[in-house]
mmCIF file of C-alpha atoms and ligand atoms in Angstrom:
data_model
loop_
_atom_site.group_PDB
_atom_site.id
_atom_site.type_symbol
_atom_site.label_atom_id
_atom_site.label_comp_id
_atom_site.label_asym_id
_atom_site.label_seq_id
_atom_site.Cartn_x
_atom_site.Cartn_y
_atom_site.Cartn_z
ATOM 1 C CA UNK L 1078 175.726 21.019 19.505
ATOM 2 C CA UNK L 1079 172.338 22.655 18.956
ATOM 3 C CA UNK L 1080 169.078 21.167 20.263
ATOM 4 C CA UNK L 1081 165.851 22.229 18.543
ATOM 5 C CA UNK L 1082 162.708 20.917 20.287
ATOM 6 C CA UNK L 1083 160.032 19.399 18.046
ATOM 7 C CA UNK L 1084 157.403 19.568 20.791
ATOM 8 C CA UNK L 1085 158.005 21.667 23.943
ATOM 9 C CA UNK L 1086 159.406 18.795 26.013
ATOM 10 C CA UNK L 1087 159.238 15.803 23.698
ATOM 11 C CA UNK L 1088 161.517 14.989 20.740
ATOM 12 C CA UNK L 1089 164.249 17.295 19.457
ATOM 13 C CA UNK L 1090 166.497 17.641 16.437
ATOM 14 C CA UNK L 1091 170.187 17.782 17.322
ATOM 15 C CA UNK L 1092 172.519 19.494 14.860
ATOM 16 C CA UNK L 1093 176.134 20.572 14.709
ATOM 17 C CA UNK L 1094 177.630 17.174 15.516
ATOM 18 C CA UNK L 1095 179.332 14.594 13.311
ATOM 19 C CA UNK L 1096 178.967 11.306 15.157
ATOM 20 C CA UNK L 1097 181.327 9.503 12.758
ATOM 21 C CA UNK L 1098 184.155 11.418 14.441
ATOM 22 C CA UNK L 1099 185.403 10.385 17.898
ATOM 23 C CA UNK L 1100 183.046 11.737 20.580
ATOM 24 C CA UNK L 1101 184.326 12.962 23.932
ATOM 25 C CA UNK L 1102 182.586 12.592 27.297
ATOM 26 C CA UNK L 1103 181.426 16.234 27.256
ATOM 27 C CA UNK L 1104 179.431 15.535 24.100
ATOM 28 C CA UNK L 1105 178.075 12.279 25.526
ATOM 29 C CA UNK L 1106 177.002 14.175 28.670
ATOM 30 C CA UNK L 1107 175.288 16.848 26.569
ATOM 31 C CA UNK L 1108 173.427 14.171 24.615
ATOM 32 C CA UNK L 1109 172.369 12.487 27.897
ATOM 33 C CA UNK L 1110 171.021 15.804 29.183
ATOM 34 C CA UNK L 1111 169.003 16.232 25.971
ATOM 35 C CA UNK L 1112 167.697 12.643 26.250
ATOM 36 C CA UNK L 1113 166.599 13.274 29.834
ATOM 37 C CA UNK L 1114 164.609 16.305 28.695
ATOM 38 C CA UNK L 1115 163.264 15.279 25.282
ATOM 39 C CA UNK L 1116 163.362 11.428 25.397
ATOM 40 C CA UNK L 1117 163.715 11.223 21.578
ATOM 41 C CA UNK L 1118 166.583 12.817 19.627
ATOM 42 C CA UNK L 1119 166.950 13.056 15.847
ATOM 43 C CA UNK L 1120 170.368 13.509 14.193
ATOM 44 C CA UNK L 1121 170.286 14.030 10.411
ATOM 45 C CA UNK L 1122 172.988 13.286 7.829
ATOM 46 C CA UNK L 1123 175.108 10.908 9.878
ATOM 47 C CA UNK L 1124 177.299 8.411 8.060
ATOM 48 C CA UNK L 1125 177.946 5.587 10.494
ATOM 49 C CA UNK L 1126 179.395 2.154 9.829
ATOM 50 C CA UNK L 1127 178.098 -0.641 12.060
ATOM 51 C CA UNK L 1128 181.403 -0.528 13.914
ATOM 52 C CA UNK L 1129 181.066 3.208 14.575
ATOM 53 C CA UNK L 1130 177.405 2.869 15.576
ATOM 54 C CA UNK L 1131 178.442 0.172 18.046
ATOM 55 C CA UNK L 1132 181.342 2.146 19.508
ATOM 56 C CA UNK L 1133 179.398 5.414 19.734
ATOM 57 C CA UNK L 1134 176.454 3.623 21.383
ATOM 58 C CA UNK L 1135 178.718 1.825 23.861
ATOM 59 C CA UNK L 1136 179.596 5.233 25.344
ATOM 60 C CA UNK L 1137 176.039 5.273 26.765
ATOM 61 C CA UNK L 1138 176.129 1.867 28.447
ATOM 62 C CA UNK L 1139 176.732 -1.841 27.910
ATOM 63 C CA UNK L 1140 175.069 -3.068 24.724
ATOM 64 C CA UNK L 1141 172.336 -5.644 24.351
ATOM 65 C CA UNK L 1142 172.649 -8.742 22.164
ATOM 66 C CA UNK L 1143 169.163 -9.010 20.672
ATOM 67 C CA UNK L 1144 167.064 -12.143 20.245
ATOM 68 C CA UNK L 1145 168.062 -12.650 16.639
ATOM 69 C CA UNK L 1146 171.830 -12.426 17.231
ATOM 70 C CA UNK L 1147 171.546 -14.504 20.426
ATOM 71 C CA UNK L 1148 169.898 -17.273 18.381
ATOM 72 C CA UNK L 1149 173.225 -18.011 16.671
ATOM 73 C CA UNK L 1150 173.610 -19.213 13.098
ATOM 74 C CA UNK L 1151 174.333 -17.070 10.045
ATOM 75 C CA UNK L 1152 173.376 -13.392 10.103
ATOM 76 C CA UNK L 1153 173.482 -10.577 7.570
ATOM 77 C CA UNK L 1154 175.324 -8.263 9.974
ATOM 78 C CA UNK L 1155 178.681 -9.165 11.483
ATOM 79 C CA UNK L 1156 178.476 -7.431 14.869
ATOM 80 C CA UNK L 1157 176.183 -9.130 17.412
ATOM 81 C CA UNK L 1158 175.543 -5.780 19.165
ATOM 82 C CA UNK L 1159 173.997 -4.374 15.982
ATOM 83 C CA UNK L 1160 170.370 -5.378 15.542
ATOM 84 C CA UNK L 1161 169.206 -5.942 11.983
ATOM 85 C CA UNK L 1162 166.061 -3.810 11.690
ATOM 86 C CA UNK L 1163 165.469 -4.607 8.035
ATOM 87 C CA UNK L 1164 163.328 -6.723 5.747
ATOM 88 C CA UNK L 1165 166.416 -8.293 4.142
ATOM 89 C CA UNK L 1166 167.749 -11.852 4.189
ATOM 90 C CA UNK L 1167 171.352 -13.104 4.298
ATOM 91 C CA UNK L 1168 171.871 -12.126 0.667
ATOM 92 C CA UNK L 1169 170.347 -8.671 1.223
ATOM 93 C CA UNK L 1170 167.263 -9.713 -0.762
ATOM 94 C CA UNK L 1171 163.836 -8.594 0.446
ATOM 95 C CA UNK L 1172 162.354 -11.397 2.557
ATOM 96 C CA UNK L 1173 159.299 -13.277 1.299
ATOM 97 C CA UNK L 1174 155.959 -12.278 2.828
ATOM 98 C CA UNK L 1175 155.744 -15.576 4.739
ATOM 99 C CA UNK L 1176 159.363 -15.476 5.967
ATOM 100 C CA UNK L 1177 159.463 -16.398 9.666
ATOM 101 C CA UNK L 1178 161.943 -13.647 10.613
ATOM 102 C CA UNK L 1179 159.859 -11.057 8.795
ATOM 103 C CA UNK L 1180 156.696 -12.146 10.590
ATOM 104 C CA UNK L 1181 158.502 -12.053 13.955
ATOM 105 C CA UNK L 1182 159.773 -8.525 13.230
ATOM 106 C CA UNK L 1183 156.243 -7.333 12.414
ATOM 107 C CA UNK L 1184 155.733 -7.280 16.179
ATOM 108 C CA UNK L 1185 157.529 -3.906 15.936
ATOM 109 C CA UNK L 1186 154.367 -2.475 14.375
ATOM 110 C CA UNK L 1187 152.600 -2.714 17.739
ATOM 111 C CA UNK L 1188 153.227 0.068 20.267
ATOM 112 C CA UNK L 1189 156.013 -1.231 22.478
ATOM 113 C CA UNK L 1190 159.109 -0.522 24.463
ATOM 114 C CA UNK L 1191 162.037 -2.738 23.513
ATOM 115 C CA UNK L 1192 162.884 -5.912 25.408
ATOM 116 C CA UNK L 1193 160.589 -5.212 28.371
ATOM 117 C CA UNK L 1194 160.187 -9.019 28.547
ATOM 118 C CA UNK L 1195 163.777 -9.270 29.825
ATOM 119 C CA UNK L 1196 164.352 -9.296 33.613
ATOM 120 C CA UNK L 1197 166.832 -6.434 33.160
ATOM 121 C CA UNK L 1198 165.358 -4.372 30.340
ATOM 122 C CA UNK L 1199 167.006 -1.860 28.048
ATOM 123 C CA UNK L 1200 167.512 1.904 28.125
ATOM 124 C CA UNK L 1201 168.451 3.595 24.851
ATOM 125 C CA UNK L 1202 167.632 2.537 21.310
ATOM 126 C CA UNK L 1203 169.951 4.053 18.688
ATOM 127 C CA UNK L 1204 168.515 3.442 15.218
ATOM 128 C CA UNK L 1205 170.341 4.428 12.025
ATOM 129 C CA UNK L 1206 168.741 4.498 8.559
ATOM 130 C CA UNK L 1207 170.778 3.021 5.685
ATOM 131 C CA UNK L 1208 168.131 2.412 3.008
ATOM 132 C CA UNK L 1209 164.484 3.405 2.911
ATOM 133 C CA UNK L 1210 161.511 2.372 0.795
ATOM 134 C CA UNK L 1211 159.700 4.836 -1.461
ATOM 135 C CA UNK L 1212 156.273 6.092 -0.328
ATOM 136 C CA UNK L 1213 153.460 3.548 -0.561
ATOM 137 C CA UNK L 1214 149.676 3.617 -0.188
ATOM 138 C CA UNK L 1215 150.017 1.747 3.118
ATOM 139 C CA UNK L 1216 152.548 4.093 4.677
ATOM 140 C CA UNK L 1217 156.171 5.158 4.393
ATOM 141 C CA UNK L 1218 157.795 3.137 7.142
ATOM 142 C CA UNK L 1219 157.721 5.979 9.662
ATOM 143 C CA UNK L 1220 158.557 5.254 13.287
ATOM 144 C CA UNK L 1221 156.189 6.774 15.819
ATOM 145 C CA UNK L 1222 157.154 7.613 19.397
ATOM 146 C CA UNK L 1223 154.786 8.268 22.302
ATOM 147 C CA UNK L 1224 155.723 10.200 25.453
ATOM 148 C CA UNK L 1225 154.932 8.047 28.492
ATOM 149 C CA UNK L 1226 155.811 10.875 30.922
ATOM 150 C CA UNK L 1227 153.197 13.172 29.420
ATOM 151 C CA UNK L 1228 150.743 10.268 29.292
ATOM 152 C CA UNK L 1229 151.317 9.622 33.010
ATOM 153 C CA UNK L 1230 150.941 13.313 33.873
ATOM 154 C CA UNK L 1231 147.589 13.409 32.038
ATOM 155 C CA UNK L 1232 146.062 10.605 34.129
ATOM 156 C CA UNK L 1233 143.683 11.611 36.886
ATOM 157 C CA UNK L 1234 145.249 11.712 40.373
ATOM 158 C CA UNK L 1235 142.896 8.863 41.299
ATOM 159 C CA UNK L 1236 144.194 6.700 38.466
ATOM 160 C CA UNK L 1237 147.802 7.620 39.287
ATOM 161 C CA UNK L 1238 147.246 6.481 42.882
ATOM 162 C CA UNK L 1239 145.405 3.339 41.776
ATOM 163 C CA UNK L 1240 148.204 2.077 39.530
ATOM 164 C CA UNK L 1241 151.150 3.315 41.609
ATOM 165 C CA UNK L 1242 152.320 -0.074 42.854
ATOM 166 C CA UNK L 1243 151.107 -2.429 40.143
ATOM 167 C CA UNK L 1244 153.443 -5.037 38.681
ATOM 168 C CA UNK L 1245 152.869 -6.168 35.101
ATOM 169 C CA UNK L 1246 154.042 -9.354 33.447
ATOM 170 C CA UNK L 1247 155.799 -8.760 30.095
ATOM 171 C CA UNK L 1248 156.099 -11.625 27.637
ATOM 172 C CA UNK L 1249 157.405 -11.594 24.042
ATOM 173 C CA UNK L 1250 155.186 -14.588 23.267
ATOM 174 C CA UNK L 1251 152.143 -12.517 24.213
ATOM 175 C CA UNK L 1252 153.099 -9.586 21.963
ATOM 176 C CA UNK L 1253 153.842 -11.841 18.983
ATOM 177 C CA UNK L 1254 150.674 -13.864 19.593
ATOM 178 C CA UNK L 1255 148.611 -10.682 19.119
ATOM 179 C CA UNK L 1256 149.564 -10.661 15.426
ATOM 180 C CA UNK L 1257 149.173 -14.419 15.057
ATOM 181 C CA UNK L 1258 152.888 -15.191 15.192
ATOM 182 C CA UNK L 1259 153.432 -18.314 17.241
ATOM 183 C CA UNK L 1260 156.192 -20.116 15.303
ATOM 184 C CA UNK L 1261 159.015 -19.644 17.759
ATOM 185 C CA UNK L 1262 162.096 -21.804 17.427
ATOM 186 C CA UNK L 1263 162.495 -24.762 19.773
ATOM 187 C CA UNK L 1264 163.931 -23.622 23.100
ATOM 188 C CA UNK L 1265 163.060 -19.924 22.651
ATOM 189 C CA UNK L 1266 160.089 -20.116 25.041
ATOM 190 C CA UNK L 1267 162.434 -21.362 27.748
ATOM 191 C CA UNK L 1268 165.140 -18.832 26.896
ATOM 192 C CA UNK L 1269 162.771 -15.851 27.155
ATOM 193 C CA UNK L 1270 160.380 -16.458 30.053
ATOM 194 C CA UNK L 1271 158.046 -13.580 31.038
ATOM 195 C CA UNK L 1272 159.405 -10.854 33.321
ATOM 196 C CA UNK L 1273 157.618 -8.755 35.935
ATOM 197 C CA UNK L 1274 158.026 -4.970 35.624
ATOM 198 C CA UNK L 1275 156.728 -1.949 37.474
ATOM 199 C CA UNK L 1276 153.884 -0.195 35.661
ATOM 200 C CA UNK L 1277 154.884 3.228 36.997
ATOM 201 C CA UNK L 1278 158.554 4.123 36.992
ATOM 202 C CA UNK L 1279 160.454 7.244 37.987
ATOM 203 C CA UNK L 1280 162.906 8.263 35.292
ATOM 204 C CA UNK L 1281 166.300 8.583 36.983
ATOM 205 C CA UNK L 1282 167.482 11.422 34.719
ATOM 206 C CA UNK L 1283 164.429 13.691 34.861
ATOM 207 C CA UNK L 1284 162.781 12.353 38.051
ATOM 208 C CA UNK L 1285 159.520 12.400 36.103
ATOM 209 C CA UNK L 1286 157.056 9.564 36.592
ATOM 210 C CA UNK L 1287 156.348 7.516 33.518
ATOM 211 C CA UNK L 1288 154.125 4.659 32.352
ATOM 212 C CA UNK L 1289 156.050 1.530 31.468
ATOM 213 C CA UNK L 1290 153.707 0.067 28.859
ATOM 214 C CA UNK L 1291 154.478 -2.236 25.952
ATOM 215 C CA UNK L 1292 152.870 -4.700 23.557
ATOM 216 C CA UNK L 1293 154.775 -7.271 25.604
ATOM 217 C CA UNK L 1294 152.752 -6.264 28.709
ATOM 218 C CA UNK L 1295 150.378 -9.160 29.214
ATOM 219 C CA UNK L 1296 148.553 -8.770 32.504
ATOM 220 C CA UNK L 1297 148.738 -7.390 36.048
ATOM 221 C CA UNK L 1298 150.376 -9.688 38.585
ATOM 222 C CA UNK L 1299 147.875 -10.731 41.269
ATOM 223 C CA UNK L 1300 144.788 -9.680 39.277
ATOM 224 C CA UNK L 1301 142.557 -11.885 37.133
ATOM 225 C CA UNK L 1302 144.189 -11.898 33.664
ATOM 226 C CA UNK L 1303 141.128 -10.319 32.022
ATOM 227 C CA UNK L 1304 140.991 -7.345 34.419
ATOM 228 C CA UNK L 1305 144.676 -6.610 34.005
ATOM 229 C CA UNK L 1306 144.545 -6.950 30.243
ATOM 230 C CA UNK L 1307 141.585 -4.548 30.072
ATOM 231 C CA UNK L 1308 143.381 -1.990 32.243
ATOM 232 C CA UNK L 1309 146.438 -2.233 29.984
ATOM 233 C CA UNK L 1310 144.257 -1.780 26.886
ATOM 234 C CA UNK L 1311 142.752 1.363 28.429
ATOM 235 C CA UNK L 1312 146.152 2.761 29.409
ATOM 236 C CA UNK L 1313 147.560 2.023 25.954
ATOM 237 C CA UNK L 1314 144.680 3.820 24.246
ATOM 238 C CA UNK L 1315 145.196 6.796 26.552
ATOM 239 C CA UNK L 1316 148.981 6.884 26.175
ATOM 240 C CA UNK L 1317 149.070 6.702 22.378
ATOM 241 C CA UNK L 1318 146.705 9.598 21.643
ATOM 242 C CA UNK L 1319 148.127 11.824 18.917
ATOM 243 C CA UNK L 1320 148.861 14.618 21.407
ATOM 244 C CA UNK L 1321 151.554 12.389 22.954
ATOM 245 C CA UNK L 1322 153.015 11.165 19.637
ATOM 246 C CA UNK L 1323 155.891 12.258 17.423
ATOM 247 C CA UNK L 1324 155.989 10.544 14.020
ATOM 248 C CA UNK L 1325 159.462 10.310 12.524
ATOM 249 C CA UNK L 1326 159.609 10.326 8.740
ATOM 250 C CA UNK L 1327 163.017 8.812 7.979
ATOM 251 C CA UNK L 1328 165.745 10.229 5.762
ATOM 252 C CA UNK L 1329 168.781 8.146 4.876
ATOM 253 C CA UNK L 1330 171.561 8.961 7.330
ATOM 254 C CA UNK L 1331 169.204 9.700 10.220
ATOM 255 C CA UNK L 1332 170.142 8.458 13.673
ATOM 256 C CA UNK L 1333 167.277 8.476 16.158
ATOM 257 C CA UNK L 1334 167.962 7.864 19.840
ATOM 258 C CA UNK L 1335 165.071 7.132 22.185
ATOM 259 C CA UNK L 1336 164.776 6.292 25.846
ATOM 260 C CA UNK L 1337 162.838 3.031 26.243
ATOM 261 C CA UNK L 1338 162.187 3.786 29.927
ATOM 262 C CA UNK L 1339 159.788 6.634 29.168
ATOM 263 C CA UNK L 1340 158.550 6.180 25.588
ATOM 264 C CA UNK L 1341 156.775 3.634 23.430
ATOM 265 C CA UNK L 1342 157.369 3.346 19.701
ATOM 266 C CA UNK L 1343 156.053 1.474 16.682
ATOM 267 C CA UNK L 1344 156.989 1.063 13.044
ATOM 268 C CA UNK L 1345 154.433 1.939 10.365
ATOM 269 C CA UNK L 1346 153.634 -0.052 7.230
ATOM 270 C CA UNK L 1347 155.523 0.434 3.978
ATOM 271 C CA UNK L 1348 155.962 -1.195 0.579
ATOM 272 C CA UNK L 1349 156.949 -4.733 1.585
ATOM 273 C CA UNK L 1350 158.614 -5.393 -1.773
ATOM 274 C CA UNK L 1351 161.197 -2.625 -1.308
ATOM 275 C CA UNK L 1352 164.299 -2.759 0.911
ATOM 276 C CA UNK L 1353 164.128 -0.988 4.271
ATOM 277 C CA UNK L 1354 167.402 -1.253 6.142
ATOM 278 C CA UNK L 1355 168.005 0.224 9.580
ATOM 279 C CA UNK L 1356 170.610 -0.777 12.172
ATOM 280 C CA UNK L 1357 170.053 -0.593 15.910
ATOM 281 C CA UNK L 1358 172.258 -0.598 18.972
ATOM 282 C CA UNK L 1359 170.570 -0.839 22.370
ATOM 283 C CA UNK L 1360 171.940 -0.111 25.828
ATOM 284 C CA UNK L 1361 171.109 -2.277 28.833
ATOM 285 C CA UNK L 1362 169.704 -1.116 32.156
ATOM 286 C CA UNK L 1363 171.518 -1.957 35.383
ATOM 287 C CA UNK L 1364 168.766 -3.860 37.199
ATOM 288 C CA UNK L 1365 165.161 -4.945 37.328
ATOM 289 C CA UNK L 1366 162.466 -2.270 37.410
ATOM 290 C CA UNK L 1367 161.227 -4.034 40.559
ATOM 291 C CA UNK L 1368 164.309 -2.782 42.401
ATOM 292 C CA UNK L 1369 163.570 0.838 41.493
ATOM 293 C CA UNK L 1370 161.877 3.145 43.962
ATOM 294 C CA UNK L 1371 158.183 3.715 43.214
HETATM 295 C C1 OGA J 1248 163.004 -0.953 16.749
HETATM 296 C C2 OGA J 1248 161.652 -0.756 16.195
HETATM 297 C C3 OGA J 1248 160.436 0.213 14.339
HETATM 298 C C4 OGA J 1248 160.750 0.600 12.944
HETATM 299 O O1 OGA J 1248 163.983 -0.804 15.998
HETATM 300 O O2 OGA J 1248 163.100 -1.234 17.956
HETATM 301 O O3 OGA J 1248 160.682 -1.031 16.840
HETATM 302 O O4 OGA J 1248 160.119 1.534 12.440
HETATM 303 N N1 OGA J 1248 161.618 -0.236 14.956
HETATM 304 O O5 OGA J 1248 161.632 -0.046 12.342
HETATM 305 MN MN1 MN J 1249 161.329 -1.556 18.923
#
């Protein structure tokens, strides 16, 4: 396995591995070490069925069942651990512009970390590209990643001290509301109540401090909502400056692994009339961020 950094300590291309073949624990350990250093890993030319993506991903931790699979009812993809990151309906047709599921998924275009609204959030996202849209005037469906460790390091010591112990409420209804999506299904509000999370976390693998920001982050617990929201807006603007960002231009067969504990990501626009089909497995954390040491 060869690891070629894209930026000195953020994002790397990993080559020399065929993930469709059985992977041993030595390889999984080597990938973990690269994740702890680079936070985002790109593997080109992988040919993974959903079953293989699930089984490979499960070597990194227990897998999340996402909101859409948890909802029940018919799905395009058979395995509940595989998230359908596509614009396709049950018949693999491109969804209409006003399709509810499509509008919900547009929340991914906001800078976020996955599932931070859950009491026990997630760790790794493993996203595999099956079909991609052609270039369009609005964008090419890139996925951008921002390094929350570097963003934390670049804060003033005063700011670092000021935010050290803050708790932020994360709420999927807040992130979706920002793009005008409020049509949740009956019962979903109750099923996904907001969750409190630490704003500053220490990454267990690298021991680096990191900002735990997300579009789901609504306000600071114990502060007036407006003050907390304004602080989060400021921190988001700081943390998503281009010097902290890697933009991934997808090729079919790419697998990108990112660590949700120390990065944010967002999808970019593309031709909405063309299929874009990616599949995602996600590993779960072991406890609430509130139980982590500061
Ligand atoms: C995700 C996500 C963005 C994209 O899969 O978690 O936010 O570009 N994807 O599809
Ligand atoms: Mn996401």
